[in-house]
mmCIF file of C-alpha atoms and ligand atoms in Angstrom:
data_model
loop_
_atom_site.group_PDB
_atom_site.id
_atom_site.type_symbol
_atom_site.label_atom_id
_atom_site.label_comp_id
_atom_site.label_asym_id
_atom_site.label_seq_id
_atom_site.Cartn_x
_atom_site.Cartn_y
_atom_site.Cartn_z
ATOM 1 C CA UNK S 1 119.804 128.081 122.604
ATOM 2 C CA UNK S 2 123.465 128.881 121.918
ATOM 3 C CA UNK S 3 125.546 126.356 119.532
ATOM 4 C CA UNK S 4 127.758 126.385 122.350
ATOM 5 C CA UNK S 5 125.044 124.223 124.485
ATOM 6 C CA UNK S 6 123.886 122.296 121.918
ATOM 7 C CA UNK S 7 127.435 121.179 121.322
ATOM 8 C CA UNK S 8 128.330 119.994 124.741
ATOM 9 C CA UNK S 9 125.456 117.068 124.165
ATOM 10 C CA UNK S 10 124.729 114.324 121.672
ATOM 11 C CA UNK S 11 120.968 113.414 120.674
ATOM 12 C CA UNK S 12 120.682 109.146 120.894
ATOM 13 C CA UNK S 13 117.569 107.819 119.337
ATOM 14 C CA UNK S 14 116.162 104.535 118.289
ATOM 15 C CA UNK S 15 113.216 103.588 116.397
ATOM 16 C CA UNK S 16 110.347 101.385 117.018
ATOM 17 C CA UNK S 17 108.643 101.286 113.434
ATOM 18 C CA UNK S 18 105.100 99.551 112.804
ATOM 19 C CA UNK S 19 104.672 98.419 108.810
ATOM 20 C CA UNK S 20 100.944 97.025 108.396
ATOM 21 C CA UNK S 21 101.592 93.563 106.656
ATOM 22 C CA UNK S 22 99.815 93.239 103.252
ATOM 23 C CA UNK S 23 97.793 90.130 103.276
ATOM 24 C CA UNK S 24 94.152 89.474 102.276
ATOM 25 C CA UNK S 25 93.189 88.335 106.117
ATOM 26 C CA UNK S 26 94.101 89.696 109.465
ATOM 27 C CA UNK S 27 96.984 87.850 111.787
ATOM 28 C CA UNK S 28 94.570 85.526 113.135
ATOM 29 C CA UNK S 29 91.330 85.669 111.272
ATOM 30 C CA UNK S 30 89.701 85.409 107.904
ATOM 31 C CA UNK S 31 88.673 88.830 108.234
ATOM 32 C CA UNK S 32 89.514 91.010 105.417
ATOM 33 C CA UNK S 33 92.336 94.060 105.854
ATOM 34 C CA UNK S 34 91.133 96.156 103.440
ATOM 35 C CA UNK S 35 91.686 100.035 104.348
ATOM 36 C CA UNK S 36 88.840 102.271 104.022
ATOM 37 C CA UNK S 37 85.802 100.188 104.593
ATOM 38 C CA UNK S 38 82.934 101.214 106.048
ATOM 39 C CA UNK S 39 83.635 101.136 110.326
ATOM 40 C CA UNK S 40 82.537 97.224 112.081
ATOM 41 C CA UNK S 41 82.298 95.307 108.991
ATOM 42 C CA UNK S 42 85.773 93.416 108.684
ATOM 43 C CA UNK S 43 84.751 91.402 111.582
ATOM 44 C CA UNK S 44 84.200 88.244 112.910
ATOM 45 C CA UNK S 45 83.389 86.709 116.538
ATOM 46 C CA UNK S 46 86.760 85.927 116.809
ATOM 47 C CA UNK S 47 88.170 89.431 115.935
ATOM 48 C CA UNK S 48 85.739 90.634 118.733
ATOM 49 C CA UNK S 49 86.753 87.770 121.516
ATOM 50 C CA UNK S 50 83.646 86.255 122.069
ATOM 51 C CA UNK S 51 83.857 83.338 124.227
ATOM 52 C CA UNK S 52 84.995 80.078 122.684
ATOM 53 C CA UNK S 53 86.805 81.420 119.306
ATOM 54 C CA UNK S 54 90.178 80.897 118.545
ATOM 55 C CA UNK S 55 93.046 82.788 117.016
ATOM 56 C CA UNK S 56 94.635 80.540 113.922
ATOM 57 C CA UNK S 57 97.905 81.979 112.502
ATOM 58 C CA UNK S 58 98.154 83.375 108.862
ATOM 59 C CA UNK S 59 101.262 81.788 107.272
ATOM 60 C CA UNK S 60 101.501 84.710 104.935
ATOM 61 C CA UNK S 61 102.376 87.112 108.108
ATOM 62 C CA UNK S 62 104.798 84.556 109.057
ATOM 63 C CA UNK S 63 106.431 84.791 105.900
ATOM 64 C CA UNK S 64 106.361 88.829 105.151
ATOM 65 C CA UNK S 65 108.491 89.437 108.289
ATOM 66 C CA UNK S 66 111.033 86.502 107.749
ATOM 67 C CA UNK S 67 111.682 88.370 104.509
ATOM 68 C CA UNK S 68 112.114 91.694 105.760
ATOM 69 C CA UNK S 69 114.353 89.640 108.748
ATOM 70 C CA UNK S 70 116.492 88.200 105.566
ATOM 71 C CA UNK S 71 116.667 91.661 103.887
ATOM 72 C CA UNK S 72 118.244 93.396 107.018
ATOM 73 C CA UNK S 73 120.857 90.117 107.893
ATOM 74 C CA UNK S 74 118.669 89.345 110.818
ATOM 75 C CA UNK S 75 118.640 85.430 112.565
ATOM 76 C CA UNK S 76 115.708 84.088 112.131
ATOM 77 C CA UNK S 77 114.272 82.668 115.450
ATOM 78 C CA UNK S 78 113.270 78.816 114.118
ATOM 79 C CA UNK S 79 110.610 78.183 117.076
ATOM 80 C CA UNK S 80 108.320 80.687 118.013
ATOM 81 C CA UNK S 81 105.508 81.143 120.413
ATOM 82 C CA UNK S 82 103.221 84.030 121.355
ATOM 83 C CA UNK S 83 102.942 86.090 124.262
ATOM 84 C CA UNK S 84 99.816 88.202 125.333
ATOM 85 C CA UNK S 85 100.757 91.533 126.557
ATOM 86 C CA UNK S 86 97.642 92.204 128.357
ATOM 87 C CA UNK S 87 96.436 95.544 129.058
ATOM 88 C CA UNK S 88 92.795 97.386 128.935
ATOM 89 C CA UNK S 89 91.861 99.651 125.894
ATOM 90 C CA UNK S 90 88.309 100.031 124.819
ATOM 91 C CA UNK S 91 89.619 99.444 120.933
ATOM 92 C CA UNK S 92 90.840 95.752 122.406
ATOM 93 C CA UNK S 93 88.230 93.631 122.625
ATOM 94 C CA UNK S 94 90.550 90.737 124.030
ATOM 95 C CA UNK S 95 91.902 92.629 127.091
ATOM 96 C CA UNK S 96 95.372 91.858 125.429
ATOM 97 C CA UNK S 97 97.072 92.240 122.052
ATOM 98 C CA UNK S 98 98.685 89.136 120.657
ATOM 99 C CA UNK S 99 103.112 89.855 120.316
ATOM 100 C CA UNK S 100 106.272 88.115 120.481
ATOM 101 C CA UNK S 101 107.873 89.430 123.621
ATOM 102 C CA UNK S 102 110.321 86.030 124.364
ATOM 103 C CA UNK S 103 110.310 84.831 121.310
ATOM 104 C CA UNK S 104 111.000 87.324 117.935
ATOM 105 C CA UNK S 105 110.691 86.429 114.717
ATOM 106 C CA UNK S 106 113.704 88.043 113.721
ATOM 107 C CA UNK S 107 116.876 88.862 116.457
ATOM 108 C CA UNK S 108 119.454 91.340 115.308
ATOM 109 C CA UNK S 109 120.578 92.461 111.727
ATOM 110 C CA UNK S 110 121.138 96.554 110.314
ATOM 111 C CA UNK S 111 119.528 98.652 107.714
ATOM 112 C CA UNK S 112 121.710 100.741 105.929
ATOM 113 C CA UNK S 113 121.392 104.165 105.870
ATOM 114 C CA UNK S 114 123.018 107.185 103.386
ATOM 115 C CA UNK S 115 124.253 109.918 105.093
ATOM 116 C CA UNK S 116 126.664 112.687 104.441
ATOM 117 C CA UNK S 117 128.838 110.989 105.929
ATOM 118 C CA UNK S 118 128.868 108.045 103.786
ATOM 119 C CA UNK S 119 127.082 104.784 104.443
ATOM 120 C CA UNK S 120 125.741 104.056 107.803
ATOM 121 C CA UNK S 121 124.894 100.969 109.633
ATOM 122 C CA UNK S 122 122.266 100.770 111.973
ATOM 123 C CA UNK S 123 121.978 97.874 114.171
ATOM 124 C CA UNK S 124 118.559 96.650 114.809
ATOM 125 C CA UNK S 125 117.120 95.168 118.221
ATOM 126 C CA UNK S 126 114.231 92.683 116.733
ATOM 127 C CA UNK S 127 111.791 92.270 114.444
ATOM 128 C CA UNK S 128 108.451 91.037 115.577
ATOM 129 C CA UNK S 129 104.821 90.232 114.475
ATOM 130 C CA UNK S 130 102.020 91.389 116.354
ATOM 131 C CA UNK S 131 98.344 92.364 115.823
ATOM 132 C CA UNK S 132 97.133 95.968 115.011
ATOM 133 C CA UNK S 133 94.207 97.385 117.903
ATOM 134 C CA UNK S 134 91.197 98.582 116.355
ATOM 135 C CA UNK S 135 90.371 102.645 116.399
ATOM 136 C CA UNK S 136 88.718 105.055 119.255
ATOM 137 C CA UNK S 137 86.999 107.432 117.400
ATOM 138 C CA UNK S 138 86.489 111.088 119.342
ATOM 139 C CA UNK S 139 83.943 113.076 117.147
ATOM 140 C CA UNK S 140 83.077 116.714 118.510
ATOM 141 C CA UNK S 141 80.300 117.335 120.147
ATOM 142 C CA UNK S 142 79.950 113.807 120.704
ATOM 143 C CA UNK S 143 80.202 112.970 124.564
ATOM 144 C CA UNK S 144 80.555 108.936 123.594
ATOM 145 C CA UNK S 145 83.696 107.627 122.102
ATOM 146 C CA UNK S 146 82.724 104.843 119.199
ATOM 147 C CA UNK S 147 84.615 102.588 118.112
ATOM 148 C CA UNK S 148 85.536 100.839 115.232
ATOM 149 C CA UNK S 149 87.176 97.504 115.459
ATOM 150 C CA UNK S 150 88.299 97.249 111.682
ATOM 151 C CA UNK S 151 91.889 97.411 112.120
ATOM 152 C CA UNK S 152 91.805 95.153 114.927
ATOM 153 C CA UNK S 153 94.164 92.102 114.420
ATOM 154 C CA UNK S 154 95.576 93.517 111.030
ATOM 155 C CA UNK S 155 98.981 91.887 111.371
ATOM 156 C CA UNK S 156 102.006 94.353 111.778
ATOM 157 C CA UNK S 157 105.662 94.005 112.447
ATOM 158 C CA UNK S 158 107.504 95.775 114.296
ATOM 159 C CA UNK S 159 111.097 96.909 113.817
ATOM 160 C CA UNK S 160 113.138 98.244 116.912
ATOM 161 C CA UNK S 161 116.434 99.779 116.374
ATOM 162 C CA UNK S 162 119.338 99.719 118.882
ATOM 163 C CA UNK S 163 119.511 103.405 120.349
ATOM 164 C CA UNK S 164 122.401 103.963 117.708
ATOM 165 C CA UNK S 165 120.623 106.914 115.565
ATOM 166 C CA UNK S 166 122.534 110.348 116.185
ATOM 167 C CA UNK S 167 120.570 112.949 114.378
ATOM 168 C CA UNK S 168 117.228 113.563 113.135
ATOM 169 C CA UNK S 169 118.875 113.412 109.661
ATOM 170 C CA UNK S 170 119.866 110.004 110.383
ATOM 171 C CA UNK S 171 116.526 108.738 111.608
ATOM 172 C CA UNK S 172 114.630 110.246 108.994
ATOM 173 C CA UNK S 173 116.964 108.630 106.038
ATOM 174 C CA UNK S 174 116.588 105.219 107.973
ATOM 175 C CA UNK S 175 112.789 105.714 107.714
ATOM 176 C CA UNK S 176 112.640 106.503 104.495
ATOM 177 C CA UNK S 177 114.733 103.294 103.952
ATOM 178 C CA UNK S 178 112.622 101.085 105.785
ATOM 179 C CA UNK S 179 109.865 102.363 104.083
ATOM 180 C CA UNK S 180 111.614 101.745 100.343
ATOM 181 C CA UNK S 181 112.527 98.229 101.799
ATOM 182 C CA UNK S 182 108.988 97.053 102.832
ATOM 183 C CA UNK S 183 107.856 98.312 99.090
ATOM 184 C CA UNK S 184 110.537 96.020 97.357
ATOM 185 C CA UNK S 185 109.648 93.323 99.443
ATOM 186 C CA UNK S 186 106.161 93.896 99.039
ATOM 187 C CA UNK S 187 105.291 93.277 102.331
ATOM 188 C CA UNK S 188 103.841 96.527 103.260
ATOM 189 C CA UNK S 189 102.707 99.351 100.362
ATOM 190 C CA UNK S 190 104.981 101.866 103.153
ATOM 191 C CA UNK S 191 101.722 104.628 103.035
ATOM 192 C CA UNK S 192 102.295 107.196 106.770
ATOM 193 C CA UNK S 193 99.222 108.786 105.847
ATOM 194 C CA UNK S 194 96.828 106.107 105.766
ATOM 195 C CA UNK S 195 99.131 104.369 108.704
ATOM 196 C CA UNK S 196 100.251 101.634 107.356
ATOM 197 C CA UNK S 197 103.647 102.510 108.145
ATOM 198 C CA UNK S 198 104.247 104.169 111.928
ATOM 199 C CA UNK S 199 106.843 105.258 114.132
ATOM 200 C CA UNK S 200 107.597 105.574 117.596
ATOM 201 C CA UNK S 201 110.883 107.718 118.232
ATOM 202 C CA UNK S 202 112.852 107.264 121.161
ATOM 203 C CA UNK S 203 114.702 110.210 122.443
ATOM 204 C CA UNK S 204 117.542 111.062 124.881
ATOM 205 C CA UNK S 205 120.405 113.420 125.676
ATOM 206 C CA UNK S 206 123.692 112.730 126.822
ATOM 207 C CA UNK S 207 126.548 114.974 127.534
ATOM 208 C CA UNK S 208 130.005 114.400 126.044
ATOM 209 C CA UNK S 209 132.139 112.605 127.956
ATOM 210 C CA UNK S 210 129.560 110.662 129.619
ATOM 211 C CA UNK S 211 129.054 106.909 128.567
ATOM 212 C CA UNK S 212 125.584 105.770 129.999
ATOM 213 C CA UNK S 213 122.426 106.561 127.756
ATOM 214 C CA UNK S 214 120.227 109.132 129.336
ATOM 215 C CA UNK S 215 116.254 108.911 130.288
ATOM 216 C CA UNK S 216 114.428 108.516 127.394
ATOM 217 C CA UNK S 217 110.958 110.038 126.415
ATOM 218 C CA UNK S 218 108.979 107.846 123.707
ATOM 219 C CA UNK S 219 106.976 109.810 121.011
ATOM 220 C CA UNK S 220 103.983 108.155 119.564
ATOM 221 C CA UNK S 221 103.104 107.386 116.269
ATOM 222 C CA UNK S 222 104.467 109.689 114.121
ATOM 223 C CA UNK S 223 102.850 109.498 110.436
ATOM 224 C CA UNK S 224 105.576 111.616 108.689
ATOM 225 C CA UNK S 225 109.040 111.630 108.083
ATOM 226 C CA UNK S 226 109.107 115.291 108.385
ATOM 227 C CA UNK S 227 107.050 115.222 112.014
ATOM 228 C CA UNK S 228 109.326 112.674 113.322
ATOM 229 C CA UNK S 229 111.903 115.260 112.033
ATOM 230 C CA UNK S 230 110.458 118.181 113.780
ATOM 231 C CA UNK S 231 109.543 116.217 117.089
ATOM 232 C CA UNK S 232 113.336 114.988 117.768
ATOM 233 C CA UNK S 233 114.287 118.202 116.857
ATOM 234 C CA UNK S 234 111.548 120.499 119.492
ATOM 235 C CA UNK S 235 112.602 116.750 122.420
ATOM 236 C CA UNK S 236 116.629 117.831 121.715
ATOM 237 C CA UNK S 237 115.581 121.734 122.550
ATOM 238 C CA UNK S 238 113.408 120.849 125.696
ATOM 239 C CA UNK S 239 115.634 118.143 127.269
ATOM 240 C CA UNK S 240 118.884 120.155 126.559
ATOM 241 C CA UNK S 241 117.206 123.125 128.607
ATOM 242 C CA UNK S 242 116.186 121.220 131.413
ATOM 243 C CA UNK S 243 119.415 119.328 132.032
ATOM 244 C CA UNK S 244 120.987 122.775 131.600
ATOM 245 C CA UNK S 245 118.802 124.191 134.222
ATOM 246 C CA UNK S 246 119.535 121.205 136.650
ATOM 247 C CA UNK S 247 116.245 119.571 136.379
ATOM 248 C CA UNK S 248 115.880 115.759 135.408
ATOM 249 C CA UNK S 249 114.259 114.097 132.452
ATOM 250 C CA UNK S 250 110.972 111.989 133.358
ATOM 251 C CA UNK S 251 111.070 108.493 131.235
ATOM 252 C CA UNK S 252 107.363 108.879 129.757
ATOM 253 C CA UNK S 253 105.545 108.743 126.539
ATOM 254 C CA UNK S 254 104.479 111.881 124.786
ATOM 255 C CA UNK S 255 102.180 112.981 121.724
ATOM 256 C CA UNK S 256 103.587 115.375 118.976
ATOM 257 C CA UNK S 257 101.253 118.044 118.295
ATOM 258 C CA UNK S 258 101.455 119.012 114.696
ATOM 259 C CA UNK S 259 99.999 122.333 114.611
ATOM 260 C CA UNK S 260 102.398 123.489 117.481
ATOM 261 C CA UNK S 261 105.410 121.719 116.503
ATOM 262 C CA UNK S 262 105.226 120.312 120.245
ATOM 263 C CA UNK S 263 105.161 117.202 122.165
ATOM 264 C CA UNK S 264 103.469 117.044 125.515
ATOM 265 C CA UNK S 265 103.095 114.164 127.883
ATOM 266 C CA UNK S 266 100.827 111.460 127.683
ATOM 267 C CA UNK S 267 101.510 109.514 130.476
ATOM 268 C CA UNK S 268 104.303 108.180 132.204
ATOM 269 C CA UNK S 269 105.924 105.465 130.888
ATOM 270 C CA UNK S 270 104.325 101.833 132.284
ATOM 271 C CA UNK S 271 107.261 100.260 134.942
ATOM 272 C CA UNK S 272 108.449 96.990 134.189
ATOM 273 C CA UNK S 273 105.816 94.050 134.229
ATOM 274 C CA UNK S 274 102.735 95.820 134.050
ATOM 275 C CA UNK S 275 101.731 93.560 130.898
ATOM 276 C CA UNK S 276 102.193 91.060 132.690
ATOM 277 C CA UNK S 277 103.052 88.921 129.526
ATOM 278 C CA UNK S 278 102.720 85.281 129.017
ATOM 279 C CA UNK S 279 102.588 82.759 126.469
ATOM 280 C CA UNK S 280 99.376 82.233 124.636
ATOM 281 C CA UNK S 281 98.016 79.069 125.397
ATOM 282 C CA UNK S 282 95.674 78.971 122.537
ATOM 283 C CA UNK S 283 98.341 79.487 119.774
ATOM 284 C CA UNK S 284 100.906 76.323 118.912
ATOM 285 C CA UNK S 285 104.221 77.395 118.458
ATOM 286 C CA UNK S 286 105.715 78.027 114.763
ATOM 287 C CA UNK S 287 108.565 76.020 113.780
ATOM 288 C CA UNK S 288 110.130 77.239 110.731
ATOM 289 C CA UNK S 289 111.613 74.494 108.789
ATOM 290 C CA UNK S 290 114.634 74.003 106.910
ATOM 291 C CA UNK S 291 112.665 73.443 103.301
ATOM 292 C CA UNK S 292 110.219 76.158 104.429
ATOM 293 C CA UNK S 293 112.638 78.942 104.887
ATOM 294 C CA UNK S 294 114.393 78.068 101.649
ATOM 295 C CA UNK S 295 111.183 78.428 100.091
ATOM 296 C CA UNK S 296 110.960 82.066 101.689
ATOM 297 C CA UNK S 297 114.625 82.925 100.245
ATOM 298 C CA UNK S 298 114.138 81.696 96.898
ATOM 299 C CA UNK S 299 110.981 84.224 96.683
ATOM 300 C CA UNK S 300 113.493 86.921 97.682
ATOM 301 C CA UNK S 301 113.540 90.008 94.960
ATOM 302 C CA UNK S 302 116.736 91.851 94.193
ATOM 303 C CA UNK S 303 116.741 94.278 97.029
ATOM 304 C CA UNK S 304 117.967 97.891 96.463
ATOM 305 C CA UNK S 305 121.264 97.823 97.733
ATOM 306 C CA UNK S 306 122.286 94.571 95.481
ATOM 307 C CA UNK S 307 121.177 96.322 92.064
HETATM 308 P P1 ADP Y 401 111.008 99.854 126.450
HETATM 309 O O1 ADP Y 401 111.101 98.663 127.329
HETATM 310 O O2 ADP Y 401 110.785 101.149 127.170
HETATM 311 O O3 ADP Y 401 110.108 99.691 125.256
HETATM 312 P P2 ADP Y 401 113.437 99.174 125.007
HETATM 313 O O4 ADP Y 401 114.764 99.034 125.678
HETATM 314 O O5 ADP Y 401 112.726 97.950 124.522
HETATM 315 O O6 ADP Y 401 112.511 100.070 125.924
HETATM 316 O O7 ADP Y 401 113.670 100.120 123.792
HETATM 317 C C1 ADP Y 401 112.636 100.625 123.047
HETATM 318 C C2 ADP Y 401 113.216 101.607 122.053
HETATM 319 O O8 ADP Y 401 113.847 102.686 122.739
HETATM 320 C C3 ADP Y 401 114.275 101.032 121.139
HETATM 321 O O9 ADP Y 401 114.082 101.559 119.836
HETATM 322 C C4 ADP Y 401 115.583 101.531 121.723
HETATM 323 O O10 ADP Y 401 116.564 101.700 120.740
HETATM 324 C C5 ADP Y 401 115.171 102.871 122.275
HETATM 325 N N1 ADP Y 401 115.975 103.301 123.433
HETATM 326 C C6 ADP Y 401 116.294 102.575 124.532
HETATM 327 N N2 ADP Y 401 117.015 103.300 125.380
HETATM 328 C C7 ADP Y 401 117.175 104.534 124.820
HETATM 329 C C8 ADP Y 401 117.837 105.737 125.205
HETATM 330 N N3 ADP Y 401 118.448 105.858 126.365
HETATM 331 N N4 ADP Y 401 117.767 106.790 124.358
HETATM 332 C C9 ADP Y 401 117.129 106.699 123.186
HETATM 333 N N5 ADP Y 401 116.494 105.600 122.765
HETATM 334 C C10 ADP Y 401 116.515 104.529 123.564
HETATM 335 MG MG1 MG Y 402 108.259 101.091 123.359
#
């Protein structure tokens, strides 16, 4: 591709980041969260929905995300209910995953990014808590998938930019920050490899000149800075030659592949609704008090950007 093309567009690209929250017990369970044990034993009835149990919220999550919320000048919703966001996977046992679709924990804020530039705001959409899904495990030769429900209801939250990010540079350096932010806080310990720290990177095209946002494709879970890198960058070169050969971009979610340096689609993306999402009748809303949020605040460390 000629500069010449690449110049006549602009990449736009927001983030939807996952940070596993440290705690000693899942989002709604006493079941432990530790990483690396052996496959079905951080379980309980609950964690596998057997009929009758009932989710109980750890206050610790609650607390984790209201400081990251604080950290990035976020408002901090003050009464907060649950929503299940129901869909089928074989590595849910519930048939939905426990979110905050209506209600999130955190609304707005930025994180502050370096760039070449100078200093960079980037405006963030919400912050929410949710529960992780457990793992499908495809071993070869093995015609069965097994799975291991482990990971299931390890809380998360999840951070989603405004589409504001114009380069890969950009989104990598705010990445990098979230990840150095989560640390401070010591909220998350910020590990891709293990995946306690994921991304999901939105990507579109749009021409100069133009003002409306282009379709966007959604790339799962990258687990490196340098993959999301190199999966924006491989998006920018395929959407840029189908727009320049007349042909439309289809809103869907696709993999990166890492030995190819490829993505390639997974499915197309769910229309509006399908989740059908409602409030969780078994959870009682959170209302975060005056005295209690004061509380969270005075247990704020010095963050980076105020040393
Ligand atoms: P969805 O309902 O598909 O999840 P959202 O509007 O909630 O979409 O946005 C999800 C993520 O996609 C956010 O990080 C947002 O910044 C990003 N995003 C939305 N529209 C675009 C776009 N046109 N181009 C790039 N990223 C976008
Ligand atoms: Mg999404």
């Amino acid at each position: 591709m000629t500069p010449e093309i690449r110049d006549k567009y602009t990449v736009v690209i927001g983030l939807e980041v996952h940070a596993q929250l440290l705690t000693v017990s899942k989002i709604y369970t006493p079941d432990s969260t530790a990483y690396g044990s052996p496959p079905n034993t951080n379980l309980s009835a609950i964690t596998l929905a057997h009929p009758g149990t009932l989710p109980k919220l750890n206050k610790k999550v609650v607390e984790h995300a209201i400081k990251m919320g604080l950290a990035c000048d976020s408002d901090i919703s003050r009464v907060q209910i649950f929503d299940r966001k129901n869909y089928f996977y074989p590595d849910l046992p519930k048939g939905y995953q426990l979110t905050q679709d209506r209600t999130p924990m955190c609304v707005g804020g930025y994180i502050t990014i370096t760039t070449k530039a100078g200093n960079l705001d980037i405006p963030l959409n919400r912050i929410h808590i949710e529960e992780d899904a457990g793992k499908s495990i495809h071993l070869e030769n093995e015609t069965d998938t097994l799975v291991d429900f482990n990971r299931s209801g390890v809380p998360l939250i999840e951070i989603v930019t405004e589409p504001s990010i114009r380069s890969s540079e950009a989104a990598a350096a705010l990445l990098a920050e979230i990840r150095k932010l989560v640390r401070y806080l010591e909220i998350c310990d910020g590990n891709m490899e293990e995946g306690s720290l994921r991304c999901d990177v939105n990507v579109s095209l749009r021409k100069l000149g133009e003002s409306r946002l282009g379709t966007k494709v959604e790339i799962k879970n990258m687990n490196s800075i340098r993959n999301m890198m190199r999966a924006i960058g491989y998006e920018t070169r395929r959407q840029i030659a189908l727009l320049e050969s007349g042909e439309s971009i289809v809103q869907e979610t696709r993999m990166f592949e890492v030995e190819t340096g490829k993505t390639y689609g997974m499915r197309v993306k769910e229309t509006m609704n399908d989740y059908r999402y409602f409030p969780d009748p078994d959870l009682s809303p959170v209302v975060i008090s005056d005295q209690w949020l004061e509380q969270i605040k005075a247990e704020m460390p010095q963050l980076p950007v105020e040393l």
